[in-house]
Coordinates of C-alpha atoms in Angstrom, one line a residue:
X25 CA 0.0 0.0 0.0
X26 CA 1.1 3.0 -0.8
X27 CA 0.3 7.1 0.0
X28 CA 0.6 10.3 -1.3
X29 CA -0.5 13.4 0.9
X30 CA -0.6 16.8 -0.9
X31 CA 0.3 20.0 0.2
X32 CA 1.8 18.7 3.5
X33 CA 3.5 21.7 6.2
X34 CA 6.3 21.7 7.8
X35 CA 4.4 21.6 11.2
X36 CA 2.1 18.3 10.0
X37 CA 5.4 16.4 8.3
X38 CA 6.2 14.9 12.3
X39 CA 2.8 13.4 12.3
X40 CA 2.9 12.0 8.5
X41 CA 6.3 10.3 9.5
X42 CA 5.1 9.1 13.3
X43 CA 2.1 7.3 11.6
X44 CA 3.9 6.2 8.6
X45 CA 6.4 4.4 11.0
X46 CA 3.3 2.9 13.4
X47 CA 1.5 1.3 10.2
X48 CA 4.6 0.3 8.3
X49 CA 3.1 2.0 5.3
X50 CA 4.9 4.5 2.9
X51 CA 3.8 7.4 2.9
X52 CA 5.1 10.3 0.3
X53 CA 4.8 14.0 1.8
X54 CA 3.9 16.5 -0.9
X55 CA 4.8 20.2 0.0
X56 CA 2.7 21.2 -2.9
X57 CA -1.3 21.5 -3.2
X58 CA -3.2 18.4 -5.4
X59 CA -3.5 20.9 -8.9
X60 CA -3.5 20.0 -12.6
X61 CA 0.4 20.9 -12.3
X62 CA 1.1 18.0 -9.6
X63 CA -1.2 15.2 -10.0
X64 CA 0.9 13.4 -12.0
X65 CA 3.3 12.8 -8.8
X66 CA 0.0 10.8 -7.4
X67 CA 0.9 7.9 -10.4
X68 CA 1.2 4.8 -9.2
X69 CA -0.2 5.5 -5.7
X70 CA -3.4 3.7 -4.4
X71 CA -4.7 6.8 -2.5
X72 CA -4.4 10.7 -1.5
X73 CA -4.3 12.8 1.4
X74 CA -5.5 16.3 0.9
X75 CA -6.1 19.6 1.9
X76 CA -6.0 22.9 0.7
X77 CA -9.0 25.7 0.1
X78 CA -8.7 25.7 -3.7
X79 CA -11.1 23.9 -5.7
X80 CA -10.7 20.3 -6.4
X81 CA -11.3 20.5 -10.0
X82 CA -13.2 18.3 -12.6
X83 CA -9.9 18.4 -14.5
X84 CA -7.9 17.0 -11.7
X85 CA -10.3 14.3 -10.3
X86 CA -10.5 12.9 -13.5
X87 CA -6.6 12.7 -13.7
X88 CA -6.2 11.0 -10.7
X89 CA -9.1 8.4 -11.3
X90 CA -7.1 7.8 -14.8
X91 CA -4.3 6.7 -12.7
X92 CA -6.5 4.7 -10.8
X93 CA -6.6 6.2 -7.4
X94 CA -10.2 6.9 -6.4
X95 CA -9.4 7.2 -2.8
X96 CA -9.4 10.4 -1.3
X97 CA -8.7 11.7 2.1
X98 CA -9.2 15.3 3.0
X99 CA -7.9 16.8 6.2
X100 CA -10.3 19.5 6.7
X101 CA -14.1 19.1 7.5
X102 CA -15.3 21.1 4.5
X103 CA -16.1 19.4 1.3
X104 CA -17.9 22.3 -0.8
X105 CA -15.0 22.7 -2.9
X106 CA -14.6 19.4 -4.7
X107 CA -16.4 18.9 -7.7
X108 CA -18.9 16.4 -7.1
X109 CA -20.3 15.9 -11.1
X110 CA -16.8 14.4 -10.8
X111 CA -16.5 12.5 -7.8
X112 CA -19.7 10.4 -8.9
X113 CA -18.7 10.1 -12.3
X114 CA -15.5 8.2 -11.4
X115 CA -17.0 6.0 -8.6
X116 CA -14.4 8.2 -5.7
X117 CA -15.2 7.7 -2.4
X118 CA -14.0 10.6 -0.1
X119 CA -13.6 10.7 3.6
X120 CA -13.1 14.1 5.7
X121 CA -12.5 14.8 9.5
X122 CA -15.6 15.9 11.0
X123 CA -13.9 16.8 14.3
X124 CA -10.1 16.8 14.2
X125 CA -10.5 19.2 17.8
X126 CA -13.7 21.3 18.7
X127 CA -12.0 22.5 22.1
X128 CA -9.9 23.9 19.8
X129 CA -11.7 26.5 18.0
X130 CA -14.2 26.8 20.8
X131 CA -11.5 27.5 23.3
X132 CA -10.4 30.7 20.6
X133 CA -13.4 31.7 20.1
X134 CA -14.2 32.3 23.9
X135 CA -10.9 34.1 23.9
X136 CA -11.4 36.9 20.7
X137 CA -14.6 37.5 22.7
X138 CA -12.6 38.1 26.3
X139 CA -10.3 40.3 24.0
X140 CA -13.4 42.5 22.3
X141 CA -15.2 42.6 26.4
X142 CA -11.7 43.8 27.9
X143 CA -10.6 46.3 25.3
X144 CA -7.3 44.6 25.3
X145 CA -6.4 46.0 21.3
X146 CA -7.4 49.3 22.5
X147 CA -5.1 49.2 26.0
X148 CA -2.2 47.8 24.2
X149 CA -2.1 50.3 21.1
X150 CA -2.0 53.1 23.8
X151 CA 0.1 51.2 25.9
X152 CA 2.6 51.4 23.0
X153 CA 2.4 55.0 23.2
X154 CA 3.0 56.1 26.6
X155 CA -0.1 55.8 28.0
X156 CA -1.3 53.3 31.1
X157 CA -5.0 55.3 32.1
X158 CA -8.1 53.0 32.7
X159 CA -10.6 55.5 30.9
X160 CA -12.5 55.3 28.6
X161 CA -12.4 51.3 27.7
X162 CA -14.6 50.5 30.5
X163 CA -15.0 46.1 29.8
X164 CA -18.4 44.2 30.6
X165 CA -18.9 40.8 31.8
X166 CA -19.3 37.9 30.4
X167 CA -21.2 36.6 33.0
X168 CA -23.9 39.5 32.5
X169 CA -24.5 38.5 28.6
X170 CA -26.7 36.3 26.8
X171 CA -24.4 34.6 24.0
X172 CA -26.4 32.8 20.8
X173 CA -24.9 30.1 19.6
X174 CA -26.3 29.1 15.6
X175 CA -25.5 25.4 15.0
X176 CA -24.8 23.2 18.0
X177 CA -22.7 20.6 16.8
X178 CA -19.3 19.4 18.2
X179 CA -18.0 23.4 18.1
X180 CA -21.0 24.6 19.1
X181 CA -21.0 22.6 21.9
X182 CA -17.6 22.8 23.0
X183 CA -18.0 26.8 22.7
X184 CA -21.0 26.7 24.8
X185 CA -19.3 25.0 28.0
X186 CA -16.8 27.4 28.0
X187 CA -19.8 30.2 27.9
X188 CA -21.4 28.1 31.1
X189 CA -18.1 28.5 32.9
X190 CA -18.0 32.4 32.8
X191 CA -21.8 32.6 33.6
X192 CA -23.2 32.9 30.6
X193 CA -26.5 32.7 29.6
X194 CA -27.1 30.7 26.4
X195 CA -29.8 30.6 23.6
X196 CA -29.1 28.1 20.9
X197 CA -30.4 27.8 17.3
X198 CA -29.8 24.7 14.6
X199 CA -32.0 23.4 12.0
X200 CA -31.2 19.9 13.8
X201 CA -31.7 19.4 17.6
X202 CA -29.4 18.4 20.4
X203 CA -31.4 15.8 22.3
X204 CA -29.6 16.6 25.8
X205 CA -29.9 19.9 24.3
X206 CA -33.3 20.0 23.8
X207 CA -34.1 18.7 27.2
X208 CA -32.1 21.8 28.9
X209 CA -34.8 24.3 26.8
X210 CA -31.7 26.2 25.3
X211 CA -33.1 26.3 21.6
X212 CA -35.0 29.0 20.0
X213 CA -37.3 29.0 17.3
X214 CA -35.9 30.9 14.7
X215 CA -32.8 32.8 13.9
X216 CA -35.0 36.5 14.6
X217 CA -35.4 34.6 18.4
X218 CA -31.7 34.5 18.8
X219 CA -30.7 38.0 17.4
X220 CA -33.3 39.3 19.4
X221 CA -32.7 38.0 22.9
X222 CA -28.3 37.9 22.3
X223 CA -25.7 39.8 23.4
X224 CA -23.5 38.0 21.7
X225 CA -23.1 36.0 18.4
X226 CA -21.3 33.0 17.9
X227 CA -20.8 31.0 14.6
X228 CA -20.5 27.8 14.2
X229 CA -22.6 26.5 11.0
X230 CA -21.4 24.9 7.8
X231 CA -21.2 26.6 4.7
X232 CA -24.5 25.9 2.7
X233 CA -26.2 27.5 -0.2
X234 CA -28.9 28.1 2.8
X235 CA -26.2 29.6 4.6
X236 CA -24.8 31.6 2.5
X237 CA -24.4 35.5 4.0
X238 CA -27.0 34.9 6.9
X239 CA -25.4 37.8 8.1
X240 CA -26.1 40.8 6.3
X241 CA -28.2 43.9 6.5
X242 CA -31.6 42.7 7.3
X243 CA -29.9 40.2 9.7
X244 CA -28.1 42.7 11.8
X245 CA -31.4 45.3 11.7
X246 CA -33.2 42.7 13.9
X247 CA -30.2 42.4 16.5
X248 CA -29.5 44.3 19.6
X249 CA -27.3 47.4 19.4
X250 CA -24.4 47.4 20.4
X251 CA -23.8 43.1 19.2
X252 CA -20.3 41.6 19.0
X253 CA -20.4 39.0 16.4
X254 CA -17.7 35.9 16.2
X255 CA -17.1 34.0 13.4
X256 CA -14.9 30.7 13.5
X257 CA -16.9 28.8 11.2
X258 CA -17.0 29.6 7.3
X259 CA -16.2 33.7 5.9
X260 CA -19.6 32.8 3.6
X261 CA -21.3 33.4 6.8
X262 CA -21.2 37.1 6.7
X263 CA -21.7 39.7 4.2
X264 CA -18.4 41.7 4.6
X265 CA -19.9 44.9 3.5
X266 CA -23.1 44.8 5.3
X267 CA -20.9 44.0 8.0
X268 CA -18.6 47.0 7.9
X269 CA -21.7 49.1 7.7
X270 CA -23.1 48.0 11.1
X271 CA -20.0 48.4 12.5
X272 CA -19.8 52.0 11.3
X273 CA -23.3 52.7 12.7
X274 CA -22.4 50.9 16.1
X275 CA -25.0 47.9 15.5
X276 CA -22.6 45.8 16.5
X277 CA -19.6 46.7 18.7
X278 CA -17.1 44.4 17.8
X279 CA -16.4 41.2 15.8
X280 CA -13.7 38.6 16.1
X281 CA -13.3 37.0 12.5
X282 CA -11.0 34.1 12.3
X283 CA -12.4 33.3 8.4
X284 CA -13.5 36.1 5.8
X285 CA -15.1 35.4 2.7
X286 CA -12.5 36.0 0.2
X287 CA -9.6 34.4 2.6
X288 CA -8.1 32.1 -0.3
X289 CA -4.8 33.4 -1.6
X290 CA -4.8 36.0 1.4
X291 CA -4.9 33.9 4.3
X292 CA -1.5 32.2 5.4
X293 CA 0.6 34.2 3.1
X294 CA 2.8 36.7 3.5
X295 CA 2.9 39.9 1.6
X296 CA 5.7 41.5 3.5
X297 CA 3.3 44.8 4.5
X298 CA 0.2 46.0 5.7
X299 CA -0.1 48.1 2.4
X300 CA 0.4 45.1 0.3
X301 CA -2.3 42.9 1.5
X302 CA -4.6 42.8 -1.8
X303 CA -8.1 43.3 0.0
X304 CA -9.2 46.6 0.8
X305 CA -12.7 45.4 2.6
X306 CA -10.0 43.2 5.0
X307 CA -7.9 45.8 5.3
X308 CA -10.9 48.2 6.6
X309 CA -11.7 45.2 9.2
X310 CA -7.9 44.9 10.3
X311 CA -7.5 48.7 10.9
X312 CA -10.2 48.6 13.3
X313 CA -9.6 48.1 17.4
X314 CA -12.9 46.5 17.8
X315 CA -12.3 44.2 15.2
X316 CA -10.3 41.2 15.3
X317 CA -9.1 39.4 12.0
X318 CA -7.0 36.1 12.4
X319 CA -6.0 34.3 9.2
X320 CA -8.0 30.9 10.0
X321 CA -5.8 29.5 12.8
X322 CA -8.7 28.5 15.4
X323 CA -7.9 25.1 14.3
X324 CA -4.1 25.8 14.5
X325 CA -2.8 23.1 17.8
X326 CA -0.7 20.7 17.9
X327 CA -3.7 18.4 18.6
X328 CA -5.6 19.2 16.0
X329 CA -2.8 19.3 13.4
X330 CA -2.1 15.8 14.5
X331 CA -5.7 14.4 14.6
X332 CA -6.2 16.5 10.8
X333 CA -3.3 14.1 9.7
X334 CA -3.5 10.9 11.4
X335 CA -6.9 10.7 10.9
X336 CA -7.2 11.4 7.2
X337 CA -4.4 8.8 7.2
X338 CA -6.5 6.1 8.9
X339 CA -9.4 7.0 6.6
X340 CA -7.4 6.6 3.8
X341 CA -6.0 3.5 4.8
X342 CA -9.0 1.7 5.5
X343 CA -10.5 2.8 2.0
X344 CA -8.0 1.4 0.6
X345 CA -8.3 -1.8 2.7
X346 CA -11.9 -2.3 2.6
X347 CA -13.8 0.5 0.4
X348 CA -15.4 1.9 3.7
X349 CA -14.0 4.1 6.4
X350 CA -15.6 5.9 9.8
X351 CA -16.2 9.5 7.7
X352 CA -17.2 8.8 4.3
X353 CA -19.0 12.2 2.9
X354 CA -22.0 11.4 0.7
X355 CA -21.9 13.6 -2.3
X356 CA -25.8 12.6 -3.2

């Protein structure tokens, strides 16, 4: 049996090697992304690893099914960029990793928000200048807000037990039902419920055509003023202008965005100056103290950069093995 894993990192190469050596199977590390210009490397191989935010073309599925490898393996959970006219036309069978670690990006999440409630941006750029007064970034609570969590999955979840541990009161919306969940009366109706009755807004839903900018101007009319919005999930969650205007108006008073909708080729790159960064609309966000961009490192542990490998791995291998593994996505 034999590997190849695409567009592998310097920080995931320990764990490709470490499982490589526990399953006595090779396994060839690719620095480069699974594209038209490198599937030809994948010859001879009975199955890839994957990950990377670019599409996974018609073009490029079909190569790699020509070279008989219809296993494929993705490291991330999201699976709306791979082409699925393609995946069913060559029989592929793709696995992702639903959960590689929720704590994770709930445990980040929790802390943007402490960030936007404690005016730490705001102290610190002062700070830098001289000056150590309290006035006029007076924090709030946590314990005083009502957060509202949309989608309560593993993330979800693991966000909201952080919330209960500061005090928190929680409303909860998802178009499927937690059944301990359920039992606790946390869920709301509808989305109008949640922006209604929260302080706070935290993301954590897929991205779906349903989904797509469920944020935008007529979304944040029906929220209280003065809203902080966190988004850990999907950019295509949030309509970046509308966005910006509610921040302008005060509607909401800060946001903590660790995805943006226009993140590919931006995100995890390095253009060497703040004036370089090709995205005016991000660079508006970034200049802004009650705004906090990240460039999609909620995930970024050394546990869940270990699970995102090993388990792919696993998946991979039992595809290979049997046709079937744990977290085969349905493309249907």
């Amino acid at each position: 049996m034999k590997i190849i894993a695409y567009g592998i990192r310097d920080d995931e190469r320990p764990y490709v090697e470490e499982w490589s050596k526990e399953q006595g199977i090779e396994v060839k590390a690719v620095k480069e992304l699974l594209t038209d210009e490198t599937v030809d490397q994948a010859e001879g191989f009975d199955g890839a690893v994957v990950y990377q935010q670019k599409p996974y073309t018609a073009s490029v599925l079909d190569k790699l099914a020509k070279f008989g490898i219809t296993n494929l393996s993705l490291r991330n959970v999201g699976v709306d960029n791979v082409d699925a006219d393609a995946v069913k036309r060559n029989g592929f069978k793709v696995t992702n990793v639903p959960a590689y670690s929720p704590a994770a990006i709930a445990e980040f999440t929790v802390t943007e928000l402490m960030r936007l409630l404690r005016h730490t941006p705001q102290y610190a750029n002062r700070q830098a200048k001289g000056d150590l007064q309290w006035a006029p970034d007076i924090a709030t609570e946590l314990n005083t807000l009502t957060v509202g969590v949309i989608a309560t999955g593993r993330i979800g979840r693991a966000a909201m037990q952080i919330y209960r541990g500061f005090g928190a009161k929680i409303v909860a919306y998802d178009v499927f039902h937690n059944p301990e969940l359920e039992k606790e009366g946390i869920y709301v109706d509808t989305l109008d419920e949640l922006y209604k009755q929260a302080d706070v807004i935290s993301l954590h839903a897929p991205a779906t055509k349903e989904n797509f900018h469920m944020l935008n101007a007529e979304a944040f009319g029906k929220m209280k003023d003065g809203v902080y919005i966190l988004n850990p999930a999907r950019g295509d969650l949030i309509d970046t202008d509308d966005l910006i205007a509610a921040l302008d108006s005060g509607k909401v008073a800060g946001a903590a965005l660790d995805v943006y909708e226009k993140e590919v080729g931006i995100f995890n790159a390095d253009f060497g100056s703040f004036d370089a960064i090709p995205d005016e609309r991000l660079k508006n966000l970034m200049k802004r103290e009650n705004v906090l961009v990240s460039p999609h490192i909620a995930f970024y542990t050394k546990t869940a950069v270990r699970n995102m490998v090993q388990f792919a791995l696993n998946n991979n291998k039992q595809l290979i093995e049997t046709g079937k593994a744990e977290n085969v996505v349905s493309f249907d």
